mmCIF file of C-alpha atoms in Angstrom:
data_model
loop_
_atom_site.group_PDB
_atom_site.id
_atom_site.type_symbol
_atom_site.label_atom_id
_atom_site.label_comp_id
_atom_site.label_asym_id
_atom_site.label_seq_id
_atom_site.Cartn_x
_atom_site.Cartn_y
_atom_site.Cartn_z
ATOM 1 C CA UNK A 1 0.125 23.032 -21.286
ATOM 2 C CA UNK A 2 2.767 21.697 -19.484
ATOM 3 C CA UNK A 3 4.827 24.250 -20.938
ATOM 4 C CA UNK A 4 2.563 27.520 -20.402
ATOM 5 C CA UNK A 5 2.203 26.317 -16.574
ATOM 6 C CA UNK A 6 5.857 25.642 -16.494
ATOM 7 C CA UNK A 7 6.812 27.451 -13.260
ATOM 8 C CA UNK A 8 3.625 26.829 -11.765
ATOM 9 C CA UNK A 9 3.289 23.074 -11.521
ATOM 10 C CA UNK A 10 3.564 21.129 -8.595
ATOM 11 C CA UNK A 11 3.180 24.268 -6.592
ATOM 12 C CA UNK A 12 -0.426 25.380 -7.620
ATOM 13 C CA UNK A 13 -1.434 23.916 -10.624
ATOM 14 C CA UNK A 14 -1.529 20.056 -12.264
ATOM 15 C CA UNK A 15 -1.559 19.874 -15.634
ATOM 16 C CA UNK A 16 -3.277 16.798 -17.951
ATOM 17 C CA UNK A 17 -3.710 17.541 -21.552
ATOM 18 C CA UNK A 18 -6.287 20.703 -21.431
ATOM 19 C CA UNK A 19 -7.479 19.103 -17.831
ATOM 20 C CA UNK A 20 -6.041 22.123 -15.652
ATOM 21 C CA UNK A 21 -6.468 22.259 -11.428
ATOM 22 C CA UNK A 22 -6.114 24.850 -9.617
ATOM 23 C CA UNK A 23 -5.252 23.890 -5.565
ATOM 24 C CA UNK A 24 -4.466 26.426 -2.842
ATOM 25 C CA UNK A 25 -4.344 25.777 1.275
ATOM 26 C CA UNK A 26 -6.832 28.568 2.097
ATOM 27 C CA UNK A 27 -9.619 31.034 -0.114
ATOM 28 C CA UNK A 28 -7.327 34.289 -0.122
ATOM 29 C CA UNK A 29 -4.317 31.926 -1.988
ATOM 30 C CA UNK A 30 -6.932 30.308 -4.442
ATOM 31 C CA UNK A 31 -7.968 33.467 -5.709
ATOM 32 C CA UNK A 32 -4.643 34.726 -5.878
ATOM 33 C CA UNK A 33 -3.890 31.283 -7.847
ATOM 34 C CA UNK A 34 -6.719 31.449 -9.956
ATOM 35 C CA UNK A 35 -6.020 35.148 -10.885
ATOM 36 C CA UNK A 36 -2.650 33.829 -12.282
ATOM 37 C CA UNK A 37 -3.930 30.690 -14.264
ATOM 38 C CA UNK A 38 -6.216 32.948 -16.001
ATOM 39 C CA UNK A 39 -3.834 35.731 -16.982
ATOM 40 C CA UNK A 40 -1.162 33.119 -18.362
ATOM 41 C CA UNK A 41 -4.033 31.421 -20.572
ATOM 42 C CA UNK A 42 -5.141 34.927 -21.703
ATOM 43 C CA UNK A 43 -1.444 35.793 -22.718
ATOM 44 C CA UNK A 44 -1.478 32.664 -24.783
ATOM 45 C CA UNK A 45 -4.778 32.866 -25.939
ATOM 46 C CA UNK A 46 -6.337 29.717 -24.948
ATOM 47 C CA UNK A 47 -9.705 29.504 -22.773
ATOM 48 C CA UNK A 48 -11.287 27.602 -19.966
ATOM 49 C CA UNK A 49 -15.104 26.870 -20.814
ATOM 50 C CA UNK A 50 -17.280 28.093 -17.983
ATOM 51 C CA UNK A 51 -19.016 25.136 -18.179
ATOM 52 C CA UNK A 52 -16.550 22.563 -17.791
ATOM 53 C CA UNK A 53 -15.355 24.743 -14.438
ATOM 54 C CA UNK A 54 -15.724 24.510 -10.959
ATOM 55 C CA UNK A 55 -14.261 27.573 -8.938
ATOM 56 C CA UNK A 56 -13.234 27.105 -5.322
ATOM 57 C CA UNK A 57 -14.861 23.911 -4.459
ATOM 58 C CA UNK A 58 -13.857 21.311 -1.761
ATOM 59 C CA UNK A 59 -13.845 18.260 -3.259
ATOM 60 C CA UNK A 60 -13.068 17.646 -7.456
ATOM 61 C CA UNK A 61 -13.210 14.679 -9.648
ATOM 62 C CA UNK A 62 -9.537 14.961 -11.505
ATOM 63 C CA UNK A 63 -8.607 12.027 -14.010
ATOM 64 C CA UNK A 64 -10.544 9.199 -11.905
ATOM 65 C CA UNK A 65 -9.517 10.212 -8.183
ATOM 66 C CA UNK A 66 -11.762 12.324 -5.773
ATOM 67 C CA UNK A 67 -9.005 15.055 -4.518
ATOM 68 C CA UNK A 68 -10.781 17.301 -1.199
ATOM 69 C CA UNK A 69 -8.716 17.965 1.512
ATOM 70 C CA UNK A 70 -8.982 14.513 3.221
ATOM 71 C CA UNK A 71 -6.847 13.083 0.153
ATOM 72 C CA UNK A 72 -7.049 11.451 -3.034
ATOM 73 C CA UNK A 73 -9.767 8.320 -2.843
ATOM 74 C CA UNK A 74 -11.135 6.762 -6.366
ATOM 75 C CA UNK A 75 -13.311 8.184 -8.097
ATOM 76 C CA UNK A 76 -16.877 6.454 -6.850
ATOM 77 C CA UNK A 77 -17.868 5.239 -10.180
ATOM 78 C CA UNK A 78 -14.955 3.321 -10.514
ATOM 79 C CA UNK A 79 -15.444 1.634 -7.369
ATOM 80 C CA UNK A 80 -18.977 0.795 -8.330
ATOM 81 C CA UNK A 81 -17.392 -0.822 -11.352
ATOM 82 C CA UNK A 82 -14.937 -2.894 -9.832
ATOM 83 C CA UNK A 83 -17.467 -3.937 -6.860
ATOM 84 C CA UNK A 84 -19.703 -4.753 -10.059
ATOM 85 C CA UNK A 85 -17.211 -6.830 -11.901
ATOM 86 C CA UNK A 86 -18.412 -9.861 -12.654
ATOM 87 C CA UNK A 87 -15.937 -12.907 -12.750
ATOM 88 C CA UNK A 88 -14.370 -12.562 -16.501
ATOM 89 C CA UNK A 89 -15.300 -15.507 -18.625
ATOM 90 C CA UNK A 90 -12.245 -14.543 -21.304
ATOM 91 C CA UNK A 91 -9.200 -12.889 -21.849
ATOM 92 C CA UNK A 92 -10.840 -9.864 -22.921
ATOM 93 C CA UNK A 93 -12.758 -9.162 -19.998
ATOM 94 C CA UNK A 94 -9.791 -10.189 -17.743
ATOM 95 C CA UNK A 95 -8.094 -7.472 -19.322
ATOM 96 C CA UNK A 96 -10.480 -4.770 -19.153
ATOM 97 C CA UNK A 97 -10.827 -5.979 -14.991
ATOM 98 C CA UNK A 98 -6.943 -5.308 -14.768
ATOM 99 C CA UNK A 99 -6.540 -2.770 -16.653
ATOM 100 C CA UNK A 100 -9.334 -0.870 -14.557
ATOM 101 C CA UNK A 101 -7.576 -1.804 -11.145
ATOM 102 C CA UNK A 102 -4.232 -1.445 -12.229
ATOM 103 C CA UNK A 103 -5.020 2.136 -12.686
ATOM 104 C CA UNK A 104 -5.560 2.124 -8.738
ATOM 105 C CA UNK A 105 -2.376 -0.184 -8.247
ATOM 106 C CA UNK A 106 -1.103 2.750 -5.575
ATOM 107 C CA UNK A 107 -4.442 2.409 -3.161
ATOM 108 C CA UNK A 108 -4.287 -0.964 -2.886
ATOM 109 C CA UNK A 109 -0.924 -2.597 -0.440
ATOM 110 C CA UNK A 110 0.797 -5.731 -2.057
ATOM 111 C CA UNK A 111 -1.628 -5.101 -5.346
ATOM 112 C CA UNK A 112 1.028 -6.974 -7.342
ATOM 113 C CA UNK A 113 0.703 -10.304 -5.023
ATOM 114 C CA UNK A 114 -3.037 -9.873 -5.225
ATOM 115 C CA UNK A 115 -2.962 -9.648 -8.946
ATOM 116 C CA UNK A 116 -0.666 -11.786 -9.922
ATOM 117 C CA UNK A 117 -2.672 -15.082 -10.558
ATOM 118 C CA UNK A 118 -4.599 -13.083 -12.522
ATOM 119 C CA UNK A 119 -1.731 -11.627 -14.425
ATOM 120 C CA UNK A 120 -0.351 -14.768 -15.229
ATOM 121 C CA UNK A 121 -3.693 -15.816 -16.513
ATOM 122 C CA UNK A 122 -3.456 -13.254 -19.723
ATOM 123 C CA UNK A 123 0.015 -14.603 -20.435
ATOM 124 C CA UNK A 124 -1.165 -18.295 -21.466
ATOM 125 C CA UNK A 125 -1.975 -19.170 -24.976
ATOM 126 C CA UNK A 126 -5.575 -20.664 -22.933
ATOM 127 C CA UNK A 127 -7.707 -18.551 -20.964
ATOM 128 C CA UNK A 128 -8.408 -21.329 -18.435
ATOM 129 C CA UNK A 129 -10.056 -19.985 -15.122
ATOM 130 C CA UNK A 130 -9.138 -22.051 -12.180
ATOM 131 C CA UNK A 131 -10.394 -21.460 -8.203
ATOM 132 C CA UNK A 132 -6.758 -19.944 -7.368
ATOM 133 C CA UNK A 133 -7.962 -16.912 -10.208
ATOM 134 C CA UNK A 134 -11.628 -16.703 -8.390
ATOM 135 C CA UNK A 135 -9.816 -16.529 -5.125
ATOM 136 C CA UNK A 136 -7.967 -13.818 -6.313
ATOM 137 C CA UNK A 137 -9.920 -12.181 -8.198
ATOM 138 C CA UNK A 138 -12.477 -12.074 -4.980
ATOM 139 C CA UNK A 139 -9.104 -10.745 -3.028
ATOM 140 C CA UNK A 140 -8.518 -8.205 -5.404
ATOM 141 C CA UNK A 141 -12.340 -7.119 -5.761
ATOM 142 C CA UNK A 142 -12.761 -6.752 -1.946
ATOM 143 C CA UNK A 143 -8.559 -4.660 -1.391
ATOM 144 C CA UNK A 144 -10.261 -2.223 -4.464
ATOM 145 C CA UNK A 145 -13.284 -1.582 -2.700
ATOM 146 C CA UNK A 146 -11.988 -1.062 0.386
ATOM 147 C CA UNK A 147 -8.778 1.036 -0.382
ATOM 148 C CA UNK A 148 -8.008 4.179 2.249
ATOM 149 C CA UNK A 149 -8.240 7.455 1.311
ATOM 150 C CA UNK A 150 -4.515 8.382 0.717
ATOM 151 C CA UNK A 151 -3.016 11.522 2.514
ATOM 152 C CA UNK A 152 -1.715 14.130 -0.039
ATOM 153 C CA UNK A 153 1.858 14.683 0.334
ATOM 154 C CA UNK A 154 3.307 17.650 2.249
ATOM 155 C CA UNK A 155 6.073 18.511 1.280
ATOM 156 C CA UNK A 156 7.030 20.159 4.585
ATOM 157 C CA UNK A 157 6.792 17.222 6.909
ATOM 158 C CA UNK A 158 9.258 14.157 6.975
ATOM 159 C CA UNK A 159 8.231 11.055 4.513
ATOM 160 C CA UNK A 160 8.396 7.476 6.208
ATOM 161 C CA UNK A 161 9.433 4.959 3.489
ATOM 162 C CA UNK A 162 8.630 1.353 5.134
ATOM 163 C CA UNK A 163 9.737 -1.427 2.430
ATOM 164 C CA UNK A 164 9.478 -5.160 2.645
ATOM 165 C CA UNK A 165 10.761 -8.250 0.378
ATOM 166 C CA UNK A 166 9.823 -11.657 0.094
ATOM 167 C CA UNK A 167 11.299 -14.899 -1.841
ATOM 168 C CA UNK A 168 8.519 -13.715 -4.824
ATOM 169 C CA UNK A 169 7.952 -10.066 -4.675
ATOM 170 C CA UNK A 170 8.224 -6.976 -2.805
ATOM 171 C CA UNK A 171 6.481 -3.692 -1.672
ATOM 172 C CA UNK A 172 6.300 -0.441 0.217
ATOM 173 C CA UNK A 173 4.427 2.135 1.098
ATOM 174 C CA UNK A 174 4.966 6.231 0.994
ATOM 175 C CA UNK A 175 3.592 7.828 4.365
ATOM 176 C CA UNK A 176 3.115 10.708 6.582
ATOM 177 C CA UNK A 177 2.774 9.864 10.163
ATOM 178 C CA UNK A 178 -0.087 7.097 9.941
ATOM 179 C CA UNK A 179 -1.412 8.177 6.812
ATOM 180 C CA UNK A 180 -0.319 6.047 3.488
ATOM 181 C CA UNK A 181 0.258 8.501 0.500
ATOM 182 C CA UNK A 182 0.874 5.443 -2.264
ATOM 183 C CA UNK A 183 1.925 2.026 -2.211
ATOM 184 C CA UNK A 184 4.168 -0.110 -4.258
ATOM 185 C CA UNK A 185 4.106 -3.710 -4.968
ATOM 186 C CA UNK A 186 5.806 -6.061 -7.172
ATOM 187 C CA UNK A 187 6.058 -9.452 -8.103
ATOM 188 C CA UNK A 188 9.135 -10.816 -8.910
ATOM 189 C CA UNK A 189 10.074 -13.012 -11.933
ATOM 190 C CA UNK A 190 11.822 -16.305 -11.897
ATOM 191 C CA UNK A 191 15.292 -14.980 -12.653
ATOM 192 C CA UNK A 192 14.391 -11.988 -9.914
ATOM 193 C CA UNK A 193 13.933 -14.656 -7.042
ATOM 194 C CA UNK A 194 16.830 -16.799 -7.869
#
């Protein structure tokens, strides 16, 4: 599908396997963009299932995110899953929680530092949950639940990249004005800390 829409990607089309998202700044452009996309689908003998389509909506669920004119937010069902996640009792439950939160890490400032004790727990031979893990679990849940709506990048505007480093990790935020677009963080390995 990426090959089919190669010239349109990141202009007004996003593709993930067979999920196609057409986005526009206004209704007139949207109709024009839809016409182009539908024409290309027809040329390649590809068809969109009408029951799976939503045309001209101001908000859409896409790949676990809610996209709107306000920006990108975590899908409400995923937020509810994080909120209702009970303290893990084994490695499998811990991996599930870390997989869910890791997918949305760009929404959370200092995700790597918050998640570090829980990630370390997955590397050990025996699953031993400590008070430190409970604290990290609760802090990470709270950070996920209160994650901001991230701004959509405007490539005509100036980007601001703020970085920070400590002895144990690095972090950054990409923003425009006062609106974060994405957060990045990484815990430094012992070797990197030296």
